[in-house]
Coordinates of C-alpha atoms (C1' of nucleotides) in Angstrom, one line a residue:
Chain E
X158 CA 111.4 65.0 95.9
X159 CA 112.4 66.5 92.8
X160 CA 109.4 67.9 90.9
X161 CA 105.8 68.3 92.0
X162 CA 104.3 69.6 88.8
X163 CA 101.8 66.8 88.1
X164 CA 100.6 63.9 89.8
X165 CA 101.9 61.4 87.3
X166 CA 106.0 61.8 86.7
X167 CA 105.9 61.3 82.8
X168 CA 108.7 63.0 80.8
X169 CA 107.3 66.0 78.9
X170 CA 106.3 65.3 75.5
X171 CA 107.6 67.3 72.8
X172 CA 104.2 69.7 72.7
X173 CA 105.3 70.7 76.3
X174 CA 108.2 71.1 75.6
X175 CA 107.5 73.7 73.0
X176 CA 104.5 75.0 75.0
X177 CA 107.0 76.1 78.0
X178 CA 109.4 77.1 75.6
X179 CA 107.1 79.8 73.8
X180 CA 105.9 80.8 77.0
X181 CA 109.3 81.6 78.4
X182 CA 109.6 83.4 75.3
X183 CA 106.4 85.4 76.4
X184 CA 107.6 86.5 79.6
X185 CA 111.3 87.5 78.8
X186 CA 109.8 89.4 75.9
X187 CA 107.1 90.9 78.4
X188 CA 110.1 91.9 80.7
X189 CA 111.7 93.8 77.8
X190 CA 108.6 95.5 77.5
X191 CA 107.9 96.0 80.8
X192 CA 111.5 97.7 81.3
X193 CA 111.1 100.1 78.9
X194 CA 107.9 101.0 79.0
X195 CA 106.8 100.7 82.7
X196 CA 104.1 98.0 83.8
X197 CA 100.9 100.3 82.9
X198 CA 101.8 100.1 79.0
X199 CA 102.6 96.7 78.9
X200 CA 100.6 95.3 75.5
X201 CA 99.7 92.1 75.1
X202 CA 99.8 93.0 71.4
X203 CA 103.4 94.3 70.9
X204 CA 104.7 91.4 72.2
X205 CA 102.9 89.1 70.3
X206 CA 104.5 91.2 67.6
X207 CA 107.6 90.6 68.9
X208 CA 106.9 87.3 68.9
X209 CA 106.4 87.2 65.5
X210 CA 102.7 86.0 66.1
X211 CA 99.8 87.7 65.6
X212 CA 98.0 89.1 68.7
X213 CA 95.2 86.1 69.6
X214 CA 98.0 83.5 69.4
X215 CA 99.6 84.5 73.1
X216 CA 96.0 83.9 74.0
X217 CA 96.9 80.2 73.3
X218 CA 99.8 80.9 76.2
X219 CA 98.8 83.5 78.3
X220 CA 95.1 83.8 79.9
X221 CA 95.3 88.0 79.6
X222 CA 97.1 90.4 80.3
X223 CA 96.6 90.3 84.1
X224 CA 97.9 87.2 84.1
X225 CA 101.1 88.0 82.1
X226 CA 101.8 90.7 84.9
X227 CA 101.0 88.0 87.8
X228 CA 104.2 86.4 85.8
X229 CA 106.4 89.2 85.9
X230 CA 105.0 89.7 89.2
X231 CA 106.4 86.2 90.0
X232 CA 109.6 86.3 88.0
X233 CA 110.7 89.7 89.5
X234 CA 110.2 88.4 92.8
X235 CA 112.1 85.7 92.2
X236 CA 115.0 87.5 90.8
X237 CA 115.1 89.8 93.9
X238 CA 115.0 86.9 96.2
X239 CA 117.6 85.5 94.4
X240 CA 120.0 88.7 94.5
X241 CA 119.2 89.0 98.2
X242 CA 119.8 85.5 99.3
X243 CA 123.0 85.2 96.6
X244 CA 124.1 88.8 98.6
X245 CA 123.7 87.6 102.4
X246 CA 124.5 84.1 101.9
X247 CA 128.3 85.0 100.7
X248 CA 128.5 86.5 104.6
X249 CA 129.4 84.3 107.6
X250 CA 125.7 83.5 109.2
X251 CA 127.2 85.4 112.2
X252 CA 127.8 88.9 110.7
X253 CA 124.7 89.8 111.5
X254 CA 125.4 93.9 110.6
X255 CA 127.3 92.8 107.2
X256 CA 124.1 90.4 106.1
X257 CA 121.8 93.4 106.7
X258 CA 124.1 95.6 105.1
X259 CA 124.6 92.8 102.0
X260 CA 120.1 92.6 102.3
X261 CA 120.0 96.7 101.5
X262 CA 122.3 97.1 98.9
X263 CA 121.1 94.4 97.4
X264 CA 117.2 95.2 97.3
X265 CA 118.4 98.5 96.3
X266 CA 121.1 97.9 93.6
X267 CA 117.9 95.5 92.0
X268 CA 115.9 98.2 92.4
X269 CA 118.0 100.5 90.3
X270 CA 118.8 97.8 87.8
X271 CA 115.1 97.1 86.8
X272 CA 113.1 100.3 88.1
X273 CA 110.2 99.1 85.9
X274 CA 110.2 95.7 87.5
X275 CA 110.6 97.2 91.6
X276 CA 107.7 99.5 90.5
X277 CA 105.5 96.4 89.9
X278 CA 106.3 95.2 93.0
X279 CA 107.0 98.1 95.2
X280 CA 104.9 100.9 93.9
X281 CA 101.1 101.7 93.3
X282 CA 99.0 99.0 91.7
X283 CA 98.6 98.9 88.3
X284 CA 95.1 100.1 88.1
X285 CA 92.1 97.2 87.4
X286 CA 94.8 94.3 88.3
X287 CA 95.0 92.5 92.0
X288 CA 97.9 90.2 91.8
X289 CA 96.3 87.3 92.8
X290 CA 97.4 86.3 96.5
X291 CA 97.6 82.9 96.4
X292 CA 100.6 83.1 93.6
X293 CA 102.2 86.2 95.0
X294 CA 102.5 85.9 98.6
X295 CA 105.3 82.8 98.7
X296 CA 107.6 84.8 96.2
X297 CA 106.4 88.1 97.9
X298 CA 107.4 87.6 101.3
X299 CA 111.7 86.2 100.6
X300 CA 112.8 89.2 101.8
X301 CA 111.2 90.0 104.5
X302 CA 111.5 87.0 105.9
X303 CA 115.5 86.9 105.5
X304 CA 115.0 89.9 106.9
X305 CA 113.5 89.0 110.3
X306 CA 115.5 86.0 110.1
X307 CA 118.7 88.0 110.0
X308 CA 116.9 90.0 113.0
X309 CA 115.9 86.6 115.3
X310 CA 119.5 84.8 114.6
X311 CA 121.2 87.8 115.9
X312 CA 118.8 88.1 119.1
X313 CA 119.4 84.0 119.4
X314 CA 122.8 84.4 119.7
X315 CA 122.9 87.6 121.5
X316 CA 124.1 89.9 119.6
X317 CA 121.4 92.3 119.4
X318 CA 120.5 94.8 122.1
X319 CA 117.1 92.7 123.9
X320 CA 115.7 95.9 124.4
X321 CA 115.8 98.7 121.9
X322 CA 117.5 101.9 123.2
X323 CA 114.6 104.6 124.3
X324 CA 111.7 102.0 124.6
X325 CA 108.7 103.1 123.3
X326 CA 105.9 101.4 124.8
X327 CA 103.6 99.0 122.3
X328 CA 99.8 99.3 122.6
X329 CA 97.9 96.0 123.1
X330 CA 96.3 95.8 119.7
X331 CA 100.0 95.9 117.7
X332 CA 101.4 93.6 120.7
X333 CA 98.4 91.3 119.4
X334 CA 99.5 91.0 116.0
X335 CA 103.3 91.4 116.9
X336 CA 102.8 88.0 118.8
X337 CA 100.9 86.0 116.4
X338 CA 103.9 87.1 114.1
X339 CA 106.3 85.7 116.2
X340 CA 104.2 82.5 116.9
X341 CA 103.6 82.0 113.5
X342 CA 107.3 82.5 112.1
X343 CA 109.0 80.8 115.2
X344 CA 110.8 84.0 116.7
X345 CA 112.6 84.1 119.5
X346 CA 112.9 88.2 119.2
X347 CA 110.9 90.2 121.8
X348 CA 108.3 92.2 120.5
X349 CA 109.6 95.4 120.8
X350 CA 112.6 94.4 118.6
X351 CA 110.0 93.0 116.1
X352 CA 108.2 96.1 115.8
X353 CA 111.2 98.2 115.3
X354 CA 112.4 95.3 112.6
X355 CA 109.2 96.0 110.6
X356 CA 110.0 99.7 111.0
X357 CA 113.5 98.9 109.6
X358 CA 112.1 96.9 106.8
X359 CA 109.2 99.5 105.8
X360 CA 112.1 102.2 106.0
X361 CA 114.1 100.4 103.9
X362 CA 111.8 100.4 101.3
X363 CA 110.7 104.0 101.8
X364 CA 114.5 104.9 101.0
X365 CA 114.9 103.0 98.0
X366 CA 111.3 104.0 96.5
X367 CA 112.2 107.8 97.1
X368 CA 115.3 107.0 95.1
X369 CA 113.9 105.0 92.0
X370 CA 110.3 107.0 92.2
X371 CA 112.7 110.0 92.2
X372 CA 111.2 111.8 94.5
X373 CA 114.8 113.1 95.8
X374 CA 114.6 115.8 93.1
X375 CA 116.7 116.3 90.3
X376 CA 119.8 117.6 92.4
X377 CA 119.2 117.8 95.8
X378 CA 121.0 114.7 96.9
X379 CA 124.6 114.2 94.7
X380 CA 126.1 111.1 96.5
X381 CA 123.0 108.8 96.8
X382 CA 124.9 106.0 97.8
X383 CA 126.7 107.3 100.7
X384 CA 123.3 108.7 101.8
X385 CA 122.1 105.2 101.2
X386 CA 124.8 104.0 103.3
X387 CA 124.1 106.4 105.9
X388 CA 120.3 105.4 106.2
X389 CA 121.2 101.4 106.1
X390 CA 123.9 102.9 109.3
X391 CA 120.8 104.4 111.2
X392 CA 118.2 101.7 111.0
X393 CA 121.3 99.0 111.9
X394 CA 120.9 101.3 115.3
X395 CA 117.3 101.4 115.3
X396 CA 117.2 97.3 115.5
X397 CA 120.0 97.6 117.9
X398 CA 122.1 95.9 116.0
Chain Y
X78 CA 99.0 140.8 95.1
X79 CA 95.7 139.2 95.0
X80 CA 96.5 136.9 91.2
X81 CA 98.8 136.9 88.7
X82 CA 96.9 135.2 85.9
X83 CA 98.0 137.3 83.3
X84 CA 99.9 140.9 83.0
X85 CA 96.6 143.2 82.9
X86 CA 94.5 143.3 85.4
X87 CA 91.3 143.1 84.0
X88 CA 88.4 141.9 85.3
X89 CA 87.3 138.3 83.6
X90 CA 85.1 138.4 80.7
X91 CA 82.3 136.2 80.8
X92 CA 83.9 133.9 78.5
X93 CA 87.0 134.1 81.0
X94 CA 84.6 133.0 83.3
X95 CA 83.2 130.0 81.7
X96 CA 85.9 128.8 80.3
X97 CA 87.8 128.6 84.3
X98 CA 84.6 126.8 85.2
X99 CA 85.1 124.5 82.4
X100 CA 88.3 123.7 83.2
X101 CA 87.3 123.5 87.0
X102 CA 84.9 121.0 86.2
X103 CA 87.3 118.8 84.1
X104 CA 89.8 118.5 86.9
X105 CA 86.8 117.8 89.5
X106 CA 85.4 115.4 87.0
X107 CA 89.3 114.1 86.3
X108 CA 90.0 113.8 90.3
X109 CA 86.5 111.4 90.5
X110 CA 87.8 109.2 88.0
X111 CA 91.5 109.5 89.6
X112 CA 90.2 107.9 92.7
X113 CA 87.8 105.5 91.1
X114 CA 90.0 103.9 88.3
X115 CA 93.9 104.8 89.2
X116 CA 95.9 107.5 87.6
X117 CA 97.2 105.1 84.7
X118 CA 93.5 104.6 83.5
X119 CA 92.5 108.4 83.8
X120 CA 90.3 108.6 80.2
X121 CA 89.9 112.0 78.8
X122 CA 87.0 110.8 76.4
X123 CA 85.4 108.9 79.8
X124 CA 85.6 112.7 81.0
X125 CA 84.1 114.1 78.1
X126 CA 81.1 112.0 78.6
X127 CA 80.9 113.1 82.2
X128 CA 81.1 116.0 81.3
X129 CA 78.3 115.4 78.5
X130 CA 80.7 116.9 76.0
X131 CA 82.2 115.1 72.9
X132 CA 85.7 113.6 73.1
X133 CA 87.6 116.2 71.1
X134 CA 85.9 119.3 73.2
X135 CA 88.1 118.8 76.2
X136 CA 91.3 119.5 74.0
X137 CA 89.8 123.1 73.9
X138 CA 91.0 123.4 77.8
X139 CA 93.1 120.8 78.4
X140 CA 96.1 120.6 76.1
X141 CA 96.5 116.4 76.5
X142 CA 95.8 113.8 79.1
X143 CA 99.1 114.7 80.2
X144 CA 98.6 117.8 80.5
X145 CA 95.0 116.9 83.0
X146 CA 97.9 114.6 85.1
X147 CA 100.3 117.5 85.8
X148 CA 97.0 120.0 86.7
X149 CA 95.5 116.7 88.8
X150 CA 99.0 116.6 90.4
X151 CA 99.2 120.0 91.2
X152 CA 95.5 119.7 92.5
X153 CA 96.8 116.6 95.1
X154 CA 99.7 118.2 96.4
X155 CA 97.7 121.4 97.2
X156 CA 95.3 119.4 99.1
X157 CA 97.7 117.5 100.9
X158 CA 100.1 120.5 101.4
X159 CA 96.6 122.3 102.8
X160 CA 96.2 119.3 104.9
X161 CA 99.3 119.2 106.9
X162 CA 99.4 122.6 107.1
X163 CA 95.8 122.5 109.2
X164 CA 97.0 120.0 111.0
X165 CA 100.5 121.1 111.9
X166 CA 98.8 124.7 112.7
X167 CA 96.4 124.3 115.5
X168 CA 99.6 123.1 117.9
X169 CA 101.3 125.8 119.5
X170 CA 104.9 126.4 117.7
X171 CA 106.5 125.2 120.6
X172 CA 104.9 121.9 120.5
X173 CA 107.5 120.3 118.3
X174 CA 106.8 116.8 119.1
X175 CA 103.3 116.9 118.5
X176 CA 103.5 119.0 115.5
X177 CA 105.8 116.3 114.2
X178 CA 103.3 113.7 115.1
X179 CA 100.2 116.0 113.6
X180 CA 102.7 116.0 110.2
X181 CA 102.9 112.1 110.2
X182 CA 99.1 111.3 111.2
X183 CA 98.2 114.3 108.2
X184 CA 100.1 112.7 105.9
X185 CA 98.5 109.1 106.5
X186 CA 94.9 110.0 106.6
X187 CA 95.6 112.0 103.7
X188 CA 96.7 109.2 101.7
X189 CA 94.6 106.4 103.1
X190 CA 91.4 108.9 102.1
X191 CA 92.8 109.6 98.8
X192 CA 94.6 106.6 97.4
X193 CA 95.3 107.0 94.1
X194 CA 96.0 110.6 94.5
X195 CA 98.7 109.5 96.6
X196 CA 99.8 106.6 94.0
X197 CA 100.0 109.6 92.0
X198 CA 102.5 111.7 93.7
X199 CA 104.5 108.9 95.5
X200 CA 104.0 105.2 93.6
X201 CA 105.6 104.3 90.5
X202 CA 105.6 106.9 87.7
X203 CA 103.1 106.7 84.8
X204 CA 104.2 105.3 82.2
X205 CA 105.2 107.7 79.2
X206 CA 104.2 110.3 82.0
X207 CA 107.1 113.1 83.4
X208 CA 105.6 115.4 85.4
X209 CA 106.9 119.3 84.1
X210 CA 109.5 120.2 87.2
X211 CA 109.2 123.4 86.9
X212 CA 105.1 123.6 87.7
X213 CA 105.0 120.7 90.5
X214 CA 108.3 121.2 92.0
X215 CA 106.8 123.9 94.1
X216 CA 103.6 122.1 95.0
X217 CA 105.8 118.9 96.0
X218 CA 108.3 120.4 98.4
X219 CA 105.5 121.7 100.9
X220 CA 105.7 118.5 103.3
X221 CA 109.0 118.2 103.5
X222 CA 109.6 122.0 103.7
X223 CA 107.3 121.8 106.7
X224 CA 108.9 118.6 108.4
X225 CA 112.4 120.3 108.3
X226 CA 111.0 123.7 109.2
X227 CA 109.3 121.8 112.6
X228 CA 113.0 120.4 112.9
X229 CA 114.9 123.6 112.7
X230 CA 112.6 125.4 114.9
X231 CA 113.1 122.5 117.5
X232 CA 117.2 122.7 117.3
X233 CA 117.0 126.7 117.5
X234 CA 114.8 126.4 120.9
X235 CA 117.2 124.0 122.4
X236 CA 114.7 121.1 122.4
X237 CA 116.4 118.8 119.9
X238 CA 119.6 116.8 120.7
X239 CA 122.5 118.6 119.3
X240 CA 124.1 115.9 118.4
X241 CA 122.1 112.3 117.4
X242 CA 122.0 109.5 120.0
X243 CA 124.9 107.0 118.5
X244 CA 126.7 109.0 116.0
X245 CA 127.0 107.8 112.7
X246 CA 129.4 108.9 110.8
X247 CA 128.6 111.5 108.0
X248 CA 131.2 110.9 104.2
X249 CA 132.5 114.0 102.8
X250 CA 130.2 113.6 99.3
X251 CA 126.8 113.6 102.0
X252 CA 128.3 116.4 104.1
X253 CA 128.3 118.8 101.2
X254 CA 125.0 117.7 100.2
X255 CA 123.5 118.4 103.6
X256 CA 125.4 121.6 103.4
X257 CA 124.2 122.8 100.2
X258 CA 120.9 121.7 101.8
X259 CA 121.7 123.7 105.4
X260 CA 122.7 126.8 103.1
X261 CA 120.1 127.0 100.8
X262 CA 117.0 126.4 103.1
X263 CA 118.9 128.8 106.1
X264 CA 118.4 126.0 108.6
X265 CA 120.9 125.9 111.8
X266 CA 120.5 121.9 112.8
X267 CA 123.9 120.5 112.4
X268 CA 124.3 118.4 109.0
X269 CA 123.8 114.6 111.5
X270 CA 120.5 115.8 112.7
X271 CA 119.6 117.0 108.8
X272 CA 120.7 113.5 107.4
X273 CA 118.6 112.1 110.4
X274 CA 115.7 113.8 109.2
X275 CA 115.9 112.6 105.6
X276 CA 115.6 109.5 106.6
X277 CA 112.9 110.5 109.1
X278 CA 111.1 111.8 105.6
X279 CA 111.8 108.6 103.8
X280 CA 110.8 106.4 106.5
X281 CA 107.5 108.4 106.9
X282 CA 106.4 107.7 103.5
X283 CA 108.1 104.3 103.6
X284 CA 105.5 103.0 106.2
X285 CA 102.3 104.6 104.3
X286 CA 103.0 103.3 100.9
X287 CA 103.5 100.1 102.7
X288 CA 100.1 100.8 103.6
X289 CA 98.4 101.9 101.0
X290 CA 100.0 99.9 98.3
X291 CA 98.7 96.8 100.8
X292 CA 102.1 95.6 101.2
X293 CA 101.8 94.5 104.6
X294 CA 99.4 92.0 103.4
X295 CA 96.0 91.0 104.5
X296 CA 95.6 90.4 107.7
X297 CA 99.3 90.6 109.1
X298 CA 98.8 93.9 110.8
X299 CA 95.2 94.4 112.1
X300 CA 96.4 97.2 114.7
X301 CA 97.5 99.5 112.0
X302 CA 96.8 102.8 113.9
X303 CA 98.7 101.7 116.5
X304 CA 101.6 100.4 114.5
X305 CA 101.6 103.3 112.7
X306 CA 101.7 105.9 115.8
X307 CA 104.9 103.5 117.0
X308 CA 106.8 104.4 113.8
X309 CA 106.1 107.7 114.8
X310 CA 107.2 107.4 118.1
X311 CA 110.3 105.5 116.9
X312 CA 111.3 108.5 114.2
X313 CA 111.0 110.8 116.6
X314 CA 113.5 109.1 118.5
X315 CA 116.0 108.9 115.9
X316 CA 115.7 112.4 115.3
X317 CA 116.3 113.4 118.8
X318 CA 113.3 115.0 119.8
Chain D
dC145 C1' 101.9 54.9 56.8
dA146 C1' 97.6 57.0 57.1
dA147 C1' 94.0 59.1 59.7
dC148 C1' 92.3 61.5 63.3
dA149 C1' 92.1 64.7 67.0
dA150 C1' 94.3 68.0 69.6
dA151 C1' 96.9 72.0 69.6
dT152 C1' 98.1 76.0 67.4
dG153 C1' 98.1 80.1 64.2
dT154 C1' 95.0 83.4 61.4
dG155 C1' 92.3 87.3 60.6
dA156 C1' 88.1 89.7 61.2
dG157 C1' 85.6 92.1 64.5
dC158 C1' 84.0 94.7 68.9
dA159 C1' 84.6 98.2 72.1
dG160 C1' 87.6 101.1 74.1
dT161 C1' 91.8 104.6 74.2
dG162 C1' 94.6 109.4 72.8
dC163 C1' 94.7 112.7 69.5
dT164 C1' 94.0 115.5 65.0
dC165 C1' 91.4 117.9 61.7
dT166 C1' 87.6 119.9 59.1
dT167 C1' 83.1 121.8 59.4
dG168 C1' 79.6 124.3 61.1
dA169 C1' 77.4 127.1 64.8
dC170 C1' 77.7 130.4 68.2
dT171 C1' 79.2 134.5 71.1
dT172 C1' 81.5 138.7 71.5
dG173 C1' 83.3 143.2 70.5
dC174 C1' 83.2 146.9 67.3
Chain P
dG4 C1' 74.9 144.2 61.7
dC5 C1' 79.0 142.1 60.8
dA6 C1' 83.6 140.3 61.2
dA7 C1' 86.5 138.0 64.4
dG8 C1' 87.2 134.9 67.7
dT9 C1' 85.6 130.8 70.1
dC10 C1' 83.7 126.3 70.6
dA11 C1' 81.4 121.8 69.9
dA12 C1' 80.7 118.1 66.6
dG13 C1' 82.0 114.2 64.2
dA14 C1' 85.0 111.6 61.2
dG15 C1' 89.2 109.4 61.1
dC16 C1' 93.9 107.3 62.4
dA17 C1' 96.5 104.2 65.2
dC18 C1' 96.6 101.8 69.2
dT19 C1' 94.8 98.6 73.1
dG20 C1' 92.4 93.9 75.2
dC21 C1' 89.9 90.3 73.9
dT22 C1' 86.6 86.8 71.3
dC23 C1' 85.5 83.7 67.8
dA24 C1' 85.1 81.0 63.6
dC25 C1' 88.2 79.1 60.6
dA26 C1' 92.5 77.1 58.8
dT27 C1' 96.8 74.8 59.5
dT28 C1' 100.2 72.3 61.8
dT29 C1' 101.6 68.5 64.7
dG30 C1' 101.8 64.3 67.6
dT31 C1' 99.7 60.0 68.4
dT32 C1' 97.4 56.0 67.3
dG33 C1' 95.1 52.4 64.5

DNA sequence: CAACAAATGTGAGCAGTGCTCTTGACTTGC
DNA sequence: GCAAGTCAAGAGCACTGCTCACATTTGTTG
């Protein structure tokens, strides 16, 4: 199976052609936009001017503006699954530390490449706009499923502690959802590993969005990388990795 | 000292007087629509007719919509800063553990009450928005002033680990940030605790946003107290308490 | 090739936004 | 009582998202 786009296989037809052409244009134009001006100002006006179309023509492409942001939504969490998988796939599937190392610096170096586009993602919604779920949550989820996947393949082959070091006992409610997790996703990890996996992953994030949200200050913190280094060093420990 | 408001101490003239309630009254109005609508849509003219006033009167107190941010910014960090500070204060000082925990649960119920206060001062900036460092930076540092304080009193009592469980190597360029830190603040835990507790800090917010900004998804986590309270339990391991 | 229909671009228009400026009214202090 | 200071009003500019009637282009089909 090569394509699923439409029930019938036809080649496209010129019009489509031109159709999917302008509305790549629309969204690579929206990215510029959206990288220099942040998600909020994004105007469906400047870049039809950009375009070099006047403003009701996009309408032609794009529904509204929410639904130009659902496609940057999409497009950026492509590109970010793409870095991470492009990062830890370049690592023997048995250096379990170096893919969660590669996983970090890769969400993070991203993040600090396009701060406009991990703010979409990653920081507070863009007020009157709900991505819709059942677009978002395939490209949404990449990470943190090579995440947990980077987790379970290291617990399969035993290279991760089975329990975490000073257990912390899990209350029946989270040991609820922790199991229907690991049913759903097919994990072999106990769930006291799991729960100190989504830790690592929500920590992760928290480190990176104090960095691009710049909430370090201006000058408090000199060498962010080797504090970033330090942090990905500490949760590796966390997971007992 | 009782106020500084301006060099003479005079007592305010009725105008004084209306015009702080006037201003009051904007930022009260302003904080309504901040948690109705999202920071990026705060409307000064929507204010104005809340306030049943005409657009152009609000510029007589408020310099821009900008300027309405910073003072709602100012505003949310009080509150939260007033907030932990309840909350960290009705433990005994010795209870370090539970006046982390009191920190941590402050800090949630704070921002899961106020949501787009706390998109305000920890999502994604707003667009064409930079908050004025030298008004907020002071209003911003209260949390993490109080979670390091809790720390330092904890090493000086002897009821923190010296050193962290698993070391983790600290680089030169971090040790002289942690120092510079360590100096300026004239705290006595040794620089691996103090990097411990960044990320303690950054984890902390980490697993909110993740909450608030409803990045845990749907109905992946129903337990969230309780997975919550873990990551508490978990930090405070990492930090040696 | 010509004709037709679908797809696409145009420009006006509505309601909203931040912000500025002039004008007139009002309050305060002398 | 009057001048000075203060304030609200309203018009106006440039921008936004979005809709709609109309015109033009374009691909396909008789």
């Amino acid at each position: 199976m090569t394509r699923t786009l439409s029930t019938q296989e036809k080649p496209p037809t010129p019009r489509e052609r031109a159709r999917a052409q302008t509305v790549a244009d629309i969204i690579r134009l929206g990215r510029e936009h959206l990288a220099l001006h942040g998600a909020a100002a994004l105007s469906l006006r400047a870049v039809a001017r950009d375009l070099g179309v006047v403003s009701s023509a996009v309408y032609r492409y794009v529904e509204s503006r929410d639904e130009l942001l659902t496609l940057l939504l999409i497009d950026a969490y492509g590109e970010l699954g793409d870095q991470v998988d492009a990062a830890v796939d370049i690592l023997p599937e048995g250096d379990y530390r170096g893919r969660f190392l590669a996983l970090g610096r890769a969400v993070r170096d991203w993040a600090l490449r396009e701060p406009s586009s991990y703010a979409l993602l990653f920081g507070s919604p863009v007020p009157g706009y709900q991505a819709p779920a059942e677009r978002t949550t395939g490209p949404g989820t990449r990470v943190i499923y090579r995440l947990v996947g980077i987790f379970d393949a290291a617990h399969r082959a035993g290279a991760m502690a089975a329990e975490p070091p000073s257990a912390v006992v899990i209350p029946p409610a989270l040991a609820r959802d922790l199991h229907a997790i690991r049913h759903e996703l097919g994990l072999s990890v106990p769930e006291a590993v799991l729960a100190r996996g989504v830790l690592v992953w929500t920590s992760l994030f928290g480190a990176i969005s104090f960095e691009v949200f710049g909430q370090y200050g201006a000058d408090t913190f000199a060498a962010r990388d080797e504090l970033f280094e330090h942090q990905l060093a500490v949760l590796l420990g966390i997971v007992g990795l």
